[in-house]
Coordinates of C-alpha atoms and ligand atoms in Angstrom, one line a residue:
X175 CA 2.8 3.3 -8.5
X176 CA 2.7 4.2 -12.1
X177 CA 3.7 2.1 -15.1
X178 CA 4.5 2.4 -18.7
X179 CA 3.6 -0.1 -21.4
X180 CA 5.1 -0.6 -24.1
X181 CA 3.4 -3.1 -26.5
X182 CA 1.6 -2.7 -30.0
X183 CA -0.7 -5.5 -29.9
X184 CA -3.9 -3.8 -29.2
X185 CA -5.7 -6.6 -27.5
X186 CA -2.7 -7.3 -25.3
X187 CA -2.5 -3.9 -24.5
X188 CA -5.8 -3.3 -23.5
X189 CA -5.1 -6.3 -21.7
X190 CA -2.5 -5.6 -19.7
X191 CA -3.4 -2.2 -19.1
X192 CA -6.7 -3.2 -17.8
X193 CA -5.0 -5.8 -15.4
X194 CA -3.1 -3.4 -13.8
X195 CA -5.3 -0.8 -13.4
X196 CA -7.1 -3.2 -11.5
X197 CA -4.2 -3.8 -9.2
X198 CA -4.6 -0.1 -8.5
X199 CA -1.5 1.2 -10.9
X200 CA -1.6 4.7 -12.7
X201 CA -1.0 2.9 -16.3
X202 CA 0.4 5.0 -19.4
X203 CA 0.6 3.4 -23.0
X204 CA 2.6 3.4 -25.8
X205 CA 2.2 1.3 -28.9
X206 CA 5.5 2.4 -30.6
X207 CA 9.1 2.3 -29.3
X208 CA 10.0 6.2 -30.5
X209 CA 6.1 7.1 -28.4
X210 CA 7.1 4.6 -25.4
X211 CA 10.9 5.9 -25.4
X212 CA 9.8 9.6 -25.2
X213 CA 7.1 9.0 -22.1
X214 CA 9.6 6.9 -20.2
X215 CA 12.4 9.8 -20.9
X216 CA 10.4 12.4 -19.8
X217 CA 7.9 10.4 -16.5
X218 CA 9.8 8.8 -14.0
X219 CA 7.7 5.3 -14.2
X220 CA 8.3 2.4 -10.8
X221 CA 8.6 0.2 -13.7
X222 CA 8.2 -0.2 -17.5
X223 CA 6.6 -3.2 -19.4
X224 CA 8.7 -3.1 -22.7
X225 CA 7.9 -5.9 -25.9
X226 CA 11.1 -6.4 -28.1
X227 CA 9.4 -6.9 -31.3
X228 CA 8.0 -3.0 -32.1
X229 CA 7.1 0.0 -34.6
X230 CA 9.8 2.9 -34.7
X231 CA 12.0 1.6 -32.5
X232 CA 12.7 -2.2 -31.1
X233 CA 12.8 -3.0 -27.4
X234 CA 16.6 -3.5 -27.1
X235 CA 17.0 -0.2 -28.8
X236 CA 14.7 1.5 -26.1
X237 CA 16.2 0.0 -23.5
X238 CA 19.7 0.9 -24.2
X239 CA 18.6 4.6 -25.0
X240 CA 16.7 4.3 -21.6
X241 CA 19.8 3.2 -19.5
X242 CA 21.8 5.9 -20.5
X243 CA 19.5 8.7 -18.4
X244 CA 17.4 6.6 -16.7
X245 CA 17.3 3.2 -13.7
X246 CA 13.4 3.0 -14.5
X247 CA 12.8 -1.1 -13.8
X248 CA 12.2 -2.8 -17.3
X249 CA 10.0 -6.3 -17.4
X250 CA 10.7 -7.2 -21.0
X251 CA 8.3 -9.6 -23.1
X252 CA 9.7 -11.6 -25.4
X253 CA 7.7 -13.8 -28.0
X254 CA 10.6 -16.0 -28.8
X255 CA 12.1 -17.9 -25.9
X256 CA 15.2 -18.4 -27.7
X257 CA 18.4 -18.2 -25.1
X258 CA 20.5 -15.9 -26.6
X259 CA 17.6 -13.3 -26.4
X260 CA 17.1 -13.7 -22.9
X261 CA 21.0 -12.9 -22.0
X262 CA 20.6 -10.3 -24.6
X263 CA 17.6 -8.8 -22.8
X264 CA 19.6 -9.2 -19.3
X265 CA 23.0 -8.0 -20.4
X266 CA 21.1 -4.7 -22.0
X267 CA 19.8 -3.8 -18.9
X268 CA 16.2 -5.5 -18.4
X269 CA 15.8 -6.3 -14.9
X270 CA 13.5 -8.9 -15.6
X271 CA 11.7 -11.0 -18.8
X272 CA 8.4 -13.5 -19.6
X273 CA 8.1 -15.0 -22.2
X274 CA 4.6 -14.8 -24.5
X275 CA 2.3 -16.5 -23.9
X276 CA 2.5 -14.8 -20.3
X277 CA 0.5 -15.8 -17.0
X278 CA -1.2 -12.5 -15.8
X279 CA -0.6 -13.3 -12.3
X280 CA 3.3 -14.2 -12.6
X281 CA 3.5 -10.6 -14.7
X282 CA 2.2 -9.2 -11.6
X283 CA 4.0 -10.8 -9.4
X284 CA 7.3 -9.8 -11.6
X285 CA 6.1 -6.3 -11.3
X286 CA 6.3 -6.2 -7.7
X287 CA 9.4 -7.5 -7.3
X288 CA 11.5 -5.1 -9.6
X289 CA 9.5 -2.4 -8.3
X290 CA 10.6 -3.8 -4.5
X291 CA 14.2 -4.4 -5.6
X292 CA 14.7 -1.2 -7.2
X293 CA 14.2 0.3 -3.9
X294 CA 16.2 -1.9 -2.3
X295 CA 13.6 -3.5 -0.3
X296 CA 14.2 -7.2 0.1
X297 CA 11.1 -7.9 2.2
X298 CA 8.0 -8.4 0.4
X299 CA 6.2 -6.9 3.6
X300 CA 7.4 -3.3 4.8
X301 CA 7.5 -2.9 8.5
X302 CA 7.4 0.4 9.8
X303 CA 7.6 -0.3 13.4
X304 CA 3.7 -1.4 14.6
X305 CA 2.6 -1.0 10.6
X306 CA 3.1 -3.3 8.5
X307 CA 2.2 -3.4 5.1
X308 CA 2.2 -6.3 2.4
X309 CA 1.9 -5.2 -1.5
X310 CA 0.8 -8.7 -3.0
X311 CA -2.4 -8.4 -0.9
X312 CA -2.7 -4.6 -0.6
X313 CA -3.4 -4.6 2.6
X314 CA -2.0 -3.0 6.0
X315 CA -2.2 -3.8 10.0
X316 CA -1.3 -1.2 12.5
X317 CA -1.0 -3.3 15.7
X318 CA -2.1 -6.6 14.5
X319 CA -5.1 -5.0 13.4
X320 CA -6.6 -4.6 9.7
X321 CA -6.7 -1.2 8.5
X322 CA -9.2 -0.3 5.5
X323 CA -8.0 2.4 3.3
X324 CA -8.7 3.2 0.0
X325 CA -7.2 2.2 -3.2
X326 CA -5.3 5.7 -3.3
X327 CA -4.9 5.8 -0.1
X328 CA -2.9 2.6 -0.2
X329 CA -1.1 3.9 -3.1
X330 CA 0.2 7.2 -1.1
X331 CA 1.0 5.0 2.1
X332 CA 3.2 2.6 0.3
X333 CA 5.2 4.7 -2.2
X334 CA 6.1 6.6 1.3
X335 CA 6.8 3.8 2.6
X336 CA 9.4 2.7 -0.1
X337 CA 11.1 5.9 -0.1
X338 CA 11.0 5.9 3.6
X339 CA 13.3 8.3 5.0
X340 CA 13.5 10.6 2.4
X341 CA 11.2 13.5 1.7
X342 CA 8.9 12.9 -1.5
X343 CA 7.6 16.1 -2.8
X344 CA 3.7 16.8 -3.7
X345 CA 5.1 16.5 -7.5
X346 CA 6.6 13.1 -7.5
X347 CA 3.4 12.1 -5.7
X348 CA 0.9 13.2 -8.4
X349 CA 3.9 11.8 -10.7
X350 CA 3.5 8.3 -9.2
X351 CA 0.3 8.1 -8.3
X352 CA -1.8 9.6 -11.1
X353 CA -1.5 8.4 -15.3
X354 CA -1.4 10.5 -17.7
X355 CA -5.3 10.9 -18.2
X356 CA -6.1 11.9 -14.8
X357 CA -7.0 14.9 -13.4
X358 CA -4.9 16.1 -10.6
X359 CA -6.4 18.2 -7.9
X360 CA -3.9 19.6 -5.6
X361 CA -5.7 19.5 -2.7
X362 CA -6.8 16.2 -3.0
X363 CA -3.6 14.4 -2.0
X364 CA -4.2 16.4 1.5
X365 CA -7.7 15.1 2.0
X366 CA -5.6 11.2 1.6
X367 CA -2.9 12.4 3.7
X368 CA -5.5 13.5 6.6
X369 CA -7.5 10.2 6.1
X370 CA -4.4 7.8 6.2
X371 CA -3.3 9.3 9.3
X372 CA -6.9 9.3 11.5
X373 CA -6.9 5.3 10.1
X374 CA -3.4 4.8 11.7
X375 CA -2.2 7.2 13.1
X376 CA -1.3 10.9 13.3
X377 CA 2.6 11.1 12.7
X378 CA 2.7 7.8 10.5
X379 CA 3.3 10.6 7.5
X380 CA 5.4 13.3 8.4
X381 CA 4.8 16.9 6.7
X382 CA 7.5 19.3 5.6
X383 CA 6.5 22.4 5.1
X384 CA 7.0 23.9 1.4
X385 CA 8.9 20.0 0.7
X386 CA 6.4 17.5 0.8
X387 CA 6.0 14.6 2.8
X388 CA 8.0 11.8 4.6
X389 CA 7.5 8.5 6.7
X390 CA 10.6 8.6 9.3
X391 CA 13.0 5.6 8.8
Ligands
CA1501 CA1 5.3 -6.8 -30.7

C-alpha cells in the first residue's frame, strides 16, 4: 500500500512518515498543498494523509480539486476541533478526520479502515477460502497455520487480495507497492510472486500472461 502525506510540519512529518513506513507502507511526502495536489493527481495513492492548515494551497482546496479526478481515501488532520470544520471536512469529501494532537495508533488504525472501505471490504480479515489474512496484525494462516512472509511479500499478497478478482497489472504493483524513492527492479516482483506461492500455495496468485496477476474471487 502506498501513501501520500501531506503536512508541513517537519517534525510531524518525519513523524508520521517514519510510522508508517514501519507498518510496511511505500510513503511519499509533500510539504505544500500545490506539491501534495500534483503527486496525488498524477500516483494513484490507497490513501492520502492531508493537513488543512498549508503553504500554496489549503487542505479543503486540495481535496476538492482531488475529488473532481480522483476517489483516493483522504484522512484529514485538523488542528482545530471546531464542529463546523469537521462537517466541512466530511461534506468536501474527506473520508475520515483526527484531530491534532493525534494518537499514532488510532491514525493507523484510521488508515486501515478507509483503505478497507474503499475497497469495499467490510471484514477487517480477508478470507480467501483456507487463507486468511488480517491487516492490523500483518499476518496470514493457510489452514489454521501461520505463514511467515516478508514485509513485501505481505504487501503483494494483500493488495491482491483486495482487488481480488480482478487482474492487477505489474505497473499498478510497483505503483502500490514501491515510494517514490525506491528502486524498482522488474524482476523482483517475480522472485515475491514465486516465494508467496511455495509459502502457501502454488495457484493462490494467478498469472496472466502479458496482464499481470490475479487472486480468483
Ligand atoms: Ca499545517
Amino acid at each position: 500500500m502506498r501513501i501520500l502525506i501531506v503536512e508541513d510540519e517537519p517534525r510531524l512529518l518525519r513523524n508520521l512518515a517514519r510510522a508508517l513506513r514501519e507498518e510496511e507502507y511505500a510513503v511519499d511526502t509533500a510539504e505544500r498543498g500545490d506539491e501534495g495536489i500534483f503527486k496525488a493527481e498524477s500516483c494513484n495513492y490507497d490513501a492520502i494523509v492531508l493537513d488543512v492548515m498549508l503553504p500554496g494551497m489549503d487542505g479543503w482546496q486540495f481535496l476538492t480539486r482531488l475529488r473532481k479526478t480522483k476517489q483516493t481515501p483522504v484522512l484529514m488532520l485538523t488542528a482545530r476541533d471546531a464542529p463546523p470544520d469537521r462537517v466541512r471536512g466530511l461534506d468536501t469529501g474527506a473520508d475520515d478526520y483526527l484531530v491534532k494532537p493525534f494518537d499514532l495508533a488510532e491514525l493507523l488504525a484510521r488508515i486501515r479502515s478507509i483503505i478497507r472501505r474503499a475497497s469495499g471490504n467490510a471484514n477487517p480479515c480477508l478470507e480467501l477460502g483456507d487463507v486468511m489474512i488480517d491487516p492490523r496484525a500483518r499476518s496470514v494462516t493457510f489452514a489454521g497455520d501461520a505463514v511467515t512472509l516478508t514485509a513485501r511479500e505481505y504487501s503483494i499478497l494483500e493488495y491482491l487480495a483486495l482487488q481480488r478478482g480482478h487482474v492487477v497489472t505489474r505497473t499498478e504493483l510497483y505503483e502500490h507497492l514501491f515510494d517514490e524513492n525506491e528502486d524498482t527492479l522488474s524482476n523482483l516482483l517475480d522472485v515475491h510472486i514465486f516465494s508467496i506461492r511455495k509459502k502457501i500455495r502454488p495457484d493462490i496468485i494467478k498469472t496472466r500472461r502479458g496482464d499481470g496477476y490475479y487472486i480468483e474471487e
